[in-house]
mmCIF file of C-alpha atoms in Angstrom:
data_model
loop_
_atom_site.group_PDB
_atom_site.id
_atom_site.type_symbol
_atom_site.label_atom_id
_atom_site.label_comp_id
_atom_site.label_asym_id
_atom_site.label_seq_id
_atom_site.Cartn_x
_atom_site.Cartn_y
_atom_site.Cartn_z
ATOM 1 C CA UNK A 126 143.833 60.415 86.427
ATOM 2 C CA UNK A 127 141.908 58.272 88.788
ATOM 3 C CA UNK A 128 142.479 54.461 89.299
ATOM 4 C CA UNK A 129 144.455 52.866 87.028
ATOM 5 C CA UNK A 130 143.830 48.523 85.934
ATOM 6 C CA UNK A 131 147.083 47.181 84.849
ATOM 7 C CA UNK A 132 146.705 44.404 82.511
ATOM 8 C CA UNK A 133 149.148 41.394 82.917
ATOM 9 C CA UNK A 134 149.231 39.384 79.578
ATOM 10 C CA UNK A 135 150.869 36.144 80.139
ATOM 11 C CA UNK A 136 152.448 34.866 76.905
ATOM 12 C CA UNK A 137 153.992 31.484 76.076
ATOM 13 C CA UNK A 138 153.815 30.492 72.440
ATOM 14 C CA UNK A 139 151.319 32.409 71.764
ATOM 15 C CA UNK A 140 151.744 34.734 68.388
ATOM 16 C CA UNK A 141 148.055 33.788 66.763
ATOM 17 C CA UNK A 142 145.870 35.389 69.110
ATOM 18 C CA UNK A 143 148.455 38.791 70.070
ATOM 19 C CA UNK A 144 147.476 41.341 67.865
ATOM 20 C CA UNK A 145 143.310 40.593 68.668
ATOM 21 C CA UNK A 146 143.753 40.571 71.902
ATOM 22 C CA UNK A 147 145.990 43.766 72.047
ATOM 23 C CA UNK A 148 144.213 45.771 70.288
ATOM 24 C CA UNK A 149 140.802 44.547 71.980
ATOM 25 C CA UNK A 150 142.405 46.054 75.106
ATOM 26 C CA UNK A 151 143.411 49.532 72.612
ATOM 27 C CA UNK A 152 139.751 50.103 72.198
ATOM 28 C CA UNK A 153 138.580 49.810 75.633
ATOM 29 C CA UNK A 154 136.369 52.443 76.623
ATOM 30 C CA UNK A 155 138.269 52.788 79.994
ATOM 31 C CA UNK A 156 141.715 54.534 78.679
ATOM 32 C CA UNK A 157 143.417 54.664 82.101
ATOM 33 C CA UNK A 158 144.884 51.687 81.470
ATOM 34 C CA UNK A 159 148.815 49.866 82.131
ATOM 35 C CA UNK A 160 149.610 46.772 79.655
ATOM 36 C CA UNK A 161 152.363 44.548 80.447
ATOM 37 C CA UNK A 162 152.745 42.053 78.769
ATOM 38 C CA UNK A 163 155.185 39.138 79.849
ATOM 39 C CA UNK A 164 157.182 36.883 77.817
ATOM 40 C CA UNK A 165 157.595 32.953 78.948
ATOM 41 C CA UNK A 166 160.669 32.624 76.744
ATOM 42 C CA UNK A 167 158.152 31.511 73.738
ATOM 43 C CA UNK A 168 159.865 29.662 70.697
ATOM 44 C CA UNK A 169 157.846 31.390 67.774
ATOM 45 C CA UNK A 170 158.721 34.450 67.907
ATOM 46 C CA UNK A 171 156.002 36.186 69.583
ATOM 47 C CA UNK A 172 157.543 38.266 71.585
ATOM 48 C CA UNK A 173 159.515 40.075 68.593
ATOM 49 C CA UNK A 174 156.023 40.344 66.943
ATOM 50 C CA UNK A 175 154.489 41.607 69.937
ATOM 51 C CA UNK A 176 157.745 44.075 69.752
ATOM 52 C CA UNK A 177 157.357 44.666 66.011
ATOM 53 C CA UNK A 178 153.956 45.149 65.713
ATOM 54 C CA UNK A 179 153.416 47.482 68.881
ATOM 55 C CA UNK A 180 156.358 49.860 68.609
ATOM 56 C CA UNK A 181 155.170 52.642 69.377
ATOM 57 C CA UNK A 182 152.775 52.029 72.537
ATOM 58 C CA UNK A 183 154.166 52.761 76.022
ATOM 59 C CA UNK A 184 153.775 48.894 76.863
ATOM 60 C CA UNK A 185 155.944 47.324 80.142
ATOM 61 C CA UNK A 186 158.020 44.792 77.756
ATOM 62 C CA UNK A 187 159.185 41.740 79.946
ATOM 63 C CA UNK A 188 160.619 38.234 77.994
ATOM 64 C CA UNK A 189 161.965 35.642 80.678
ATOM 65 C CA UNK A 190 165.283 33.179 79.898
ATOM 66 C CA UNK A 191 163.192 30.488 81.460
ATOM 67 C CA UNK A 192 159.114 29.518 81.384
ATOM 68 C CA UNK A 193 158.027 30.670 85.697
ATOM 69 C CA UNK A 194 154.492 29.135 84.632
ATOM 70 C CA UNK A 195 151.088 31.301 84.999
ATOM 71 C CA UNK A 196 152.088 31.732 88.846
ATOM 72 C CA UNK A 197 155.164 33.088 88.677
ATOM 73 C CA UNK A 198 155.014 35.982 85.627
ATOM 74 C CA UNK A 199 151.368 36.431 87.317
ATOM 75 C CA UNK A 200 153.627 37.403 90.505
ATOM 76 C CA UNK A 201 155.728 39.172 88.389
ATOM 77 C CA UNK A 202 153.596 41.364 86.676
ATOM 78 C CA UNK A 203 151.798 42.110 90.025
ATOM 79 C CA UNK A 204 154.537 43.322 91.994
ATOM 80 C CA UNK A 205 156.000 45.532 88.935
ATOM 81 C CA UNK A 206 152.050 47.157 88.580
ATOM 82 C CA UNK A 207 151.017 50.706 89.264
ATOM 83 C CA UNK A 208 147.172 50.449 89.227
ATOM 84 C CA UNK A 209 144.520 49.624 91.642
ATOM 85 C CA UNK A 210 143.232 46.714 90.117
ATOM 86 C CA UNK A 211 145.767 43.874 88.010
ATOM 87 C CA UNK A 212 143.274 42.371 85.256
ATOM 88 C CA UNK A 213 145.596 39.072 84.662
ATOM 89 C CA UNK A 214 144.204 37.674 80.868
ATOM 90 C CA UNK A 215 145.608 34.948 78.388
ATOM 91 C CA UNK A 216 146.380 36.350 74.986
ATOM 92 C CA UNK A 217 144.041 34.134 74.077
ATOM 93 C CA UNK A 218 141.432 36.740 75.113
ATOM 94 C CA UNK A 219 139.607 39.404 73.254
ATOM 95 C CA UNK A 220 137.666 41.989 75.279
ATOM 96 C CA UNK A 221 134.497 43.847 74.271
ATOM 97 C CA UNK A 222 135.079 47.421 74.403
ATOM 98 C CA UNK A 223 133.292 48.547 77.875
ATOM 99 C CA UNK A 224 135.287 45.270 79.448
ATOM 100 C CA UNK A 225 137.371 46.583 81.423
ATOM 101 C CA UNK A 226 135.256 49.849 82.258
ATOM 102 C CA UNK A 227 131.926 47.372 83.750
ATOM 103 C CA UNK A 228 134.727 45.562 86.077
ATOM 104 C CA UNK A 229 136.400 48.417 87.244
ATOM 105 C CA UNK A 230 132.376 50.313 87.775
ATOM 106 C CA UNK A 231 131.505 47.000 89.554
ATOM 107 C CA UNK A 232 134.352 46.742 91.566
ATOM 108 C CA UNK A 233 134.668 49.694 93.908
ATOM 109 C CA UNK A 234 131.066 49.722 94.437
ATOM 110 C CA UNK A 235 131.931 47.699 96.808
ATOM 111 C CA UNK A 236 134.894 47.498 99.197
ATOM 112 C CA UNK A 237 134.616 43.620 100.616
ATOM 113 C CA UNK A 238 134.972 42.915 96.346
ATOM 114 C CA UNK A 239 138.682 41.495 96.113
ATOM 115 C CA UNK A 240 138.419 39.504 92.474
ATOM 116 C CA UNK A 241 135.810 39.713 89.520
ATOM 117 C CA UNK A 242 134.929 37.365 86.630
ATOM 118 C CA UNK A 243 132.696 38.998 83.350
ATOM 119 C CA UNK A 244 130.894 36.207 81.790
ATOM 120 C CA UNK A 245 133.146 34.942 79.288
ATOM 121 C CA UNK A 246 131.779 33.124 75.911
ATOM 122 C CA UNK A 247 133.700 30.820 73.650
ATOM 123 C CA UNK A 248 135.566 32.077 70.634
ATOM 124 C CA UNK A 249 136.499 30.714 67.535
ATOM 125 C CA UNK A 250 139.836 31.982 66.224
ATOM 126 C CA UNK A 251 140.021 29.715 63.557
ATOM 127 C CA UNK A 252 137.380 31.221 61.666
ATOM 128 C CA UNK A 253 137.360 34.668 63.853
ATOM 129 C CA UNK A 254 134.097 34.482 65.772
ATOM 130 C CA UNK A 255 132.557 34.854 68.341
ATOM 131 C CA UNK A 256 130.371 32.311 69.741
ATOM 132 C CA UNK A 257 127.519 32.057 71.864
ATOM 133 C CA UNK A 258 128.754 29.395 74.423
ATOM 134 C CA UNK A 259 129.648 29.766 78.688
ATOM 135 C CA UNK A 260 133.443 29.314 78.582
ATOM 136 C CA UNK A 261 132.600 30.376 82.577
ATOM 137 C CA UNK A 262 130.898 32.242 85.029
ATOM 138 C CA UNK A 263 132.542 32.338 87.543
ATOM 139 C CA UNK A 264 134.087 28.911 89.130
ATOM 140 C CA UNK A 265 131.996 26.319 91.586
ATOM 141 C CA UNK A 266 133.269 24.432 94.413
ATOM 142 C CA UNK A 267 131.554 21.286 95.720
ATOM 143 C CA UNK A 268 130.864 19.785 99.005
ATOM 144 C CA UNK A 269 133.708 17.100 97.218
ATOM 145 C CA UNK A 270 136.041 19.505 96.405
ATOM 146 C CA UNK A 271 135.879 18.923 92.845
ATOM 147 C CA UNK A 272 135.349 22.485 91.282
ATOM 148 C CA UNK A 273 134.333 23.659 87.589
ATOM 149 C CA UNK A 274 133.906 26.351 85.186
ATOM 150 C CA UNK A 275 130.065 27.285 85.960
ATOM 151 C CA UNK A 276 128.603 27.167 82.792
ATOM 152 C CA UNK A 277 130.864 25.701 80.349
ATOM 153 C CA UNK A 278 130.079 24.706 76.957
ATOM 154 C CA UNK A 279 126.655 25.501 77.449
ATOM 155 C CA UNK A 280 124.970 27.882 74.912
ATOM 156 C CA UNK A 281 124.671 31.399 76.589
ATOM 157 C CA UNK A 282 120.222 31.443 77.011
ATOM 158 C CA UNK A 283 120.197 33.555 79.091
ATOM 159 C CA UNK A 284 120.395 31.337 82.646
ATOM 160 C CA UNK A 285 123.817 33.364 83.814
ATOM 161 C CA UNK A 286 122.538 36.726 83.710
ATOM 162 C CA UNK A 287 122.385 37.457 87.422
ATOM 163 C CA UNK A 288 125.113 38.873 89.318
ATOM 164 C CA UNK A 289 126.423 36.938 92.435
ATOM 165 C CA UNK A 290 129.361 35.647 94.757
ATOM 166 C CA UNK A 291 130.923 32.945 93.321
ATOM 167 C CA UNK A 292 133.473 30.578 94.898
ATOM 168 C CA UNK A 293 136.099 31.424 92.449
ATOM 169 C CA UNK A 294 136.425 33.515 89.308
ATOM 170 C CA UNK A 295 138.300 31.636 86.456
ATOM 171 C CA UNK A 296 141.992 33.078 85.794
ATOM 172 C CA UNK A 297 141.695 33.639 82.197
ATOM 173 C CA UNK A 298 140.540 36.920 82.418
ATOM 174 C CA UNK A 299 140.354 37.626 86.491
ATOM 175 C CA UNK A 300 139.627 41.750 87.793
ATOM 176 C CA UNK A 301 141.861 41.696 91.206
ATOM 177 C CA UNK A 302 141.945 45.071 94.176
ATOM 178 C CA UNK A 303 145.458 45.046 94.285
ATOM 179 C CA UNK A 304 144.725 46.180 97.746
ATOM 180 C CA UNK A 305 142.916 42.403 98.681
ATOM 181 C CA UNK A 306 145.390 40.743 96.637
ATOM 182 C CA UNK A 307 148.700 41.962 99.066
ATOM 183 C CA UNK A 308 146.056 41.257 101.922
ATOM 184 C CA UNK A 309 145.906 37.559 101.184
ATOM 185 C CA UNK A 310 149.643 36.915 99.994
ATOM 186 C CA UNK A 311 151.699 34.260 101.741
ATOM 187 C CA UNK A 312 155.157 36.469 102.105
ATOM 188 C CA UNK A 313 156.424 37.063 98.205
ATOM 189 C CA UNK A 314 153.278 35.366 96.362
ATOM 190 C CA UNK A 315 150.062 36.660 95.309
ATOM 191 C CA UNK A 316 149.522 33.446 93.737
ATOM 192 C CA UNK A 317 151.673 30.049 94.524
ATOM 193 C CA UNK A 318 154.593 29.505 92.454
ATOM 194 C CA UNK A 319 155.515 25.734 93.665
ATOM 195 C CA UNK A 320 151.866 25.495 91.816
ATOM 196 C CA UNK A 321 153.219 26.273 88.224
ATOM 197 C CA UNK A 322 149.849 25.820 86.576
ATOM 198 C CA UNK A 323 146.783 25.604 87.111
ATOM 199 C CA UNK A 324 143.762 25.648 89.672
ATOM 200 C CA UNK A 325 146.385 28.803 91.097
ATOM 201 C CA UNK A 326 142.977 30.592 90.405
ATOM 202 C CA UNK A 327 140.930 28.149 92.316
ATOM 203 C CA UNK A 328 144.177 28.196 95.450
ATOM 204 C CA UNK A 329 143.655 32.041 95.111
ATOM 205 C CA UNK A 330 139.818 32.236 95.205
ATOM 206 C CA UNK A 331 140.089 30.424 97.841
ATOM 207 C CA UNK A 332 142.530 32.650 100.192
ATOM 208 C CA UNK A 333 140.054 35.693 99.261
ATOM 209 C CA UNK A 334 137.080 34.006 100.369
ATOM 210 C CA UNK A 335 138.942 32.879 103.685
ATOM 211 C CA UNK A 336 139.852 36.156 104.669
ATOM 212 C CA UNK A 337 136.115 36.913 103.975
ATOM 213 C CA UNK A 338 136.793 38.552 101.188
ATOM 214 C CA UNK A 339 133.970 38.059 98.396
ATOM 215 C CA UNK A 340 134.684 36.632 94.925
ATOM 216 C CA UNK A 341 132.315 37.991 92.315
ATOM 217 C CA UNK A 342 130.528 37.122 88.820
ATOM 218 C CA UNK A 343 129.237 39.746 87.210
ATOM 219 C CA UNK A 344 127.751 38.639 83.741
ATOM 220 C CA UNK A 345 126.891 41.975 81.837
ATOM 221 C CA UNK A 346 131.089 42.791 81.582
ATOM 222 C CA UNK A 347 131.839 40.338 78.407
ATOM 223 C CA UNK A 348 134.359 38.519 76.763
ATOM 224 C CA UNK A 349 135.676 36.112 74.555
ATOM 225 C CA UNK A 350 138.324 32.936 75.256
ATOM 226 C CA UNK A 351 139.962 30.890 72.570
ATOM 227 C CA UNK A 352 138.780 27.631 74.526
ATOM 228 C CA UNK A 353 138.096 24.984 73.016
ATOM 229 C CA UNK A 354 134.525 23.270 73.276
ATOM 230 C CA UNK A 355 135.857 19.723 74.930
ATOM 231 C CA UNK A 356 134.731 18.686 77.929
ATOM 232 C CA UNK A 357 132.848 16.391 79.484
ATOM 233 C CA UNK A 358 130.261 14.881 78.427
ATOM 234 C CA UNK A 359 128.796 13.096 82.023
ATOM 235 C CA UNK A 360 128.900 10.031 82.974
ATOM 236 C CA UNK A 361 132.625 7.260 83.756
ATOM 237 C CA UNK A 362 133.188 6.706 79.711
ATOM 238 C CA UNK A 363 132.564 10.858 78.898
ATOM 239 C CA UNK A 364 134.688 11.524 81.831
ATOM 240 C CA UNK A 365 137.799 8.954 80.193
ATOM 241 C CA UNK A 366 136.914 10.476 76.899
ATOM 242 C CA UNK A 367 137.360 13.697 77.690
ATOM 243 C CA UNK A 368 140.792 13.218 80.205
ATOM 244 C CA UNK A 369 142.383 11.443 77.002
ATOM 245 C CA UNK A 370 142.038 14.804 74.604
ATOM 246 C CA UNK A 371 144.788 15.994 77.472
ATOM 247 C CA UNK A 372 148.410 15.616 77.769
ATOM 248 C CA UNK A 373 149.194 13.826 80.562
ATOM 249 C CA UNK A 374 152.032 16.973 81.777
ATOM 250 C CA UNK A 375 147.892 18.792 82.264
ATOM 251 C CA UNK A 376 146.190 15.843 83.632
ATOM 252 C CA UNK A 377 149.198 15.295 86.213
ATOM 253 C CA UNK A 378 149.550 18.959 87.360
ATOM 254 C CA UNK A 379 146.144 18.864 87.648
ATOM 255 C CA UNK A 380 145.613 16.314 90.200
ATOM 256 C CA UNK A 381 148.633 17.650 92.036
ATOM 257 C CA UNK A 382 147.875 20.902 92.694
ATOM 258 C CA UNK A 383 143.710 20.060 93.979
ATOM 259 C CA UNK A 384 145.848 17.513 96.427
ATOM 260 C CA UNK A 385 148.182 21.219 97.224
ATOM 261 C CA UNK A 386 145.551 23.380 97.674
ATOM 262 C CA UNK A 387 143.108 21.077 99.944
ATOM 263 C CA UNK A 388 146.461 21.075 101.964
ATOM 264 C CA UNK A 389 147.249 24.798 101.401
ATOM 265 C CA UNK A 390 143.556 25.519 102.960
ATOM 266 C CA UNK A 391 141.451 22.910 103.948
ATOM 267 C CA UNK A 392 139.668 24.089 107.846
ATOM 268 C CA UNK A 393 139.036 22.174 110.611
ATOM 269 C CA UNK A 394 134.978 23.120 110.098
ATOM 270 C CA UNK A 395 134.959 22.550 106.363
ATOM 271 C CA UNK A 396 136.466 19.302 106.351
ATOM 272 C CA UNK A 397 134.451 18.104 109.059
ATOM 273 C CA UNK A 398 131.324 18.618 107.902
ATOM 274 C CA UNK A 399 132.567 17.652 104.191
ATOM 275 C CA UNK A 400 135.096 14.742 105.036
ATOM 276 C CA UNK A 401 133.496 11.706 102.903
ATOM 277 C CA UNK A 402 132.305 13.160 100.203
ATOM 278 C CA UNK A 403 135.743 14.632 99.658
ATOM 279 C CA UNK A 404 137.248 11.003 100.824
ATOM 280 C CA UNK A 405 135.135 9.453 98.444
ATOM 281 C CA UNK A 406 135.939 11.615 95.407
ATOM 282 C CA UNK A 407 139.483 10.671 96.217
ATOM 283 C CA UNK A 408 138.841 6.979 96.975
ATOM 284 C CA UNK A 409 137.242 6.778 93.150
ATOM 285 C CA UNK A 410 140.037 9.051 91.538
ATOM 286 C CA UNK A 411 142.618 6.342 92.732
ATOM 287 C CA UNK A 412 140.608 3.223 91.985
ATOM 288 C CA UNK A 413 140.457 5.340 88.172
ATOM 289 C CA UNK A 414 143.818 6.168 87.924
ATOM 290 C CA UNK A 415 144.803 2.773 89.228
ATOM 291 C CA UNK A 416 143.281 1.691 86.129
ATOM 292 C CA UNK A 417 143.794 4.262 83.627
ATOM 293 C CA UNK A 418 146.212 6.254 84.257
ATOM 294 C CA UNK A 419 149.175 4.976 86.497
ATOM 295 C CA UNK A 420 150.874 7.979 85.561
ATOM 296 C CA UNK A 421 149.900 10.029 88.017
ATOM 297 C CA UNK A 422 151.139 8.626 90.664
ATOM 298 C CA UNK A 423 154.198 10.356 89.802
ATOM 299 C CA UNK A 424 152.449 13.604 90.613
ATOM 300 C CA UNK A 425 150.609 12.158 93.955
ATOM 301 C CA UNK A 426 154.427 11.102 95.003
ATOM 302 C CA UNK A 427 155.014 14.646 94.566
ATOM 303 C CA UNK A 428 152.416 15.958 96.041
ATOM 304 C CA UNK A 429 152.555 14.421 98.789
ATOM 305 C CA UNK A 430 156.353 15.953 98.551
ATOM 306 C CA UNK A 431 155.242 19.473 98.785
ATOM 307 C CA UNK A 432 152.461 18.316 101.895
ATOM 308 C CA UNK A 433 154.439 19.942 104.388
ATOM 309 C CA UNK A 434 155.354 22.801 102.567
ATOM 310 C CA UNK A 435 151.493 23.533 101.909
ATOM 311 C CA UNK A 436 151.542 23.425 105.080
ATOM 312 C CA UNK A 437 153.745 25.951 106.379
ATOM 313 C CA UNK A 438 152.679 28.286 103.884
ATOM 314 C CA UNK A 439 148.838 27.839 105.351
ATOM 315 C CA UNK A 440 150.306 29.039 108.685
ATOM 316 C CA UNK A 441 152.073 31.507 107.615
ATOM 317 C CA UNK A 442 148.659 32.805 106.692
ATOM 318 C CA UNK A 443 146.719 31.846 109.168
ATOM 319 C CA UNK A 444 149.464 33.954 111.726
ATOM 320 C CA UNK A 445 148.911 37.520 109.764
ATOM 321 C CA UNK A 446 145.696 38.462 112.027
ATOM 322 C CA UNK A 447 142.713 36.814 108.902
ATOM 323 C CA UNK A 448 139.623 35.638 110.843
ATOM 324 C CA UNK A 449 139.761 32.146 108.469
ATOM 325 C CA UNK A 450 135.756 32.646 107.863
ATOM 326 C CA UNK A 451 133.531 29.600 107.443
ATOM 327 C CA UNK A 452 133.284 29.478 103.891
ATOM 328 C CA UNK A 453 130.996 26.342 103.420
ATOM 329 C CA UNK A 454 127.763 28.721 102.637
ATOM 330 C CA UNK A 455 129.777 29.415 99.063
ATOM 331 C CA UNK A 456 130.505 25.606 98.417
ATOM 332 C CA UNK A 457 127.597 23.790 96.837
#
């Protein structure tokens, strides 16, 4: 039969996306797929809809009594996955028919590859239309430790058509080697469950890099993501305007998890090189939130309370025989 790819869908109140997403999986040219559908206690009957829509398919279906977040549900899926390779996708992902096939063939070509991101473009679910705008061409980390989805909201003019190593892969549709996930997990966690959601994909990618494994961007594999076009258009006013479109919870937990990542993954060597850029970014954001987002102090306090736990996880990771690599060359 050959290798199996386990595709894990994490759903929370995404009923309107499910059919298009599942159908794009069923239509994949790579046929040895194990589909695991995990519902995080949705309130829109999306789990029941999924079961009614696909009653005869041999899918693994799990309905959680509580919302475990992206991290908890992803770990749940990886634990039961039988595949040698694992994909974790959002329900608002629509794949080209050869998406899994191309990611699989590329990944098996190099055993040092831990994770791969295809080219993710935008999808307009309202008008059922593929858009020629970039959603993610891999994750970039700057020396200030700011992370972005490369190319997001740019028109796709071929500027990201080269296969290359990136800092990380976007959590909307990542392709992982299962053995690499086992190598970098900390105790029972592949994704850090203290993050709950947001930036847990970057945290995992950071550990891959530290362990000497590669995160790659492979543009031959194409999928579409329903994330909207809204983003900062640059400058202070663009930044402020964009953040106001996001919920306080999203802004707060992203800020908290950004700090947790640094506690957990920063090395003495990389911090020494980039110390002043990191501190400048931290200082400027503290000034910004003091004026515009004082609610974020609650999330700052949460991060401080979790600091020792993150440092404990860091020690566990380092004690498991990893030769911690200098990753400065893949930080921009």
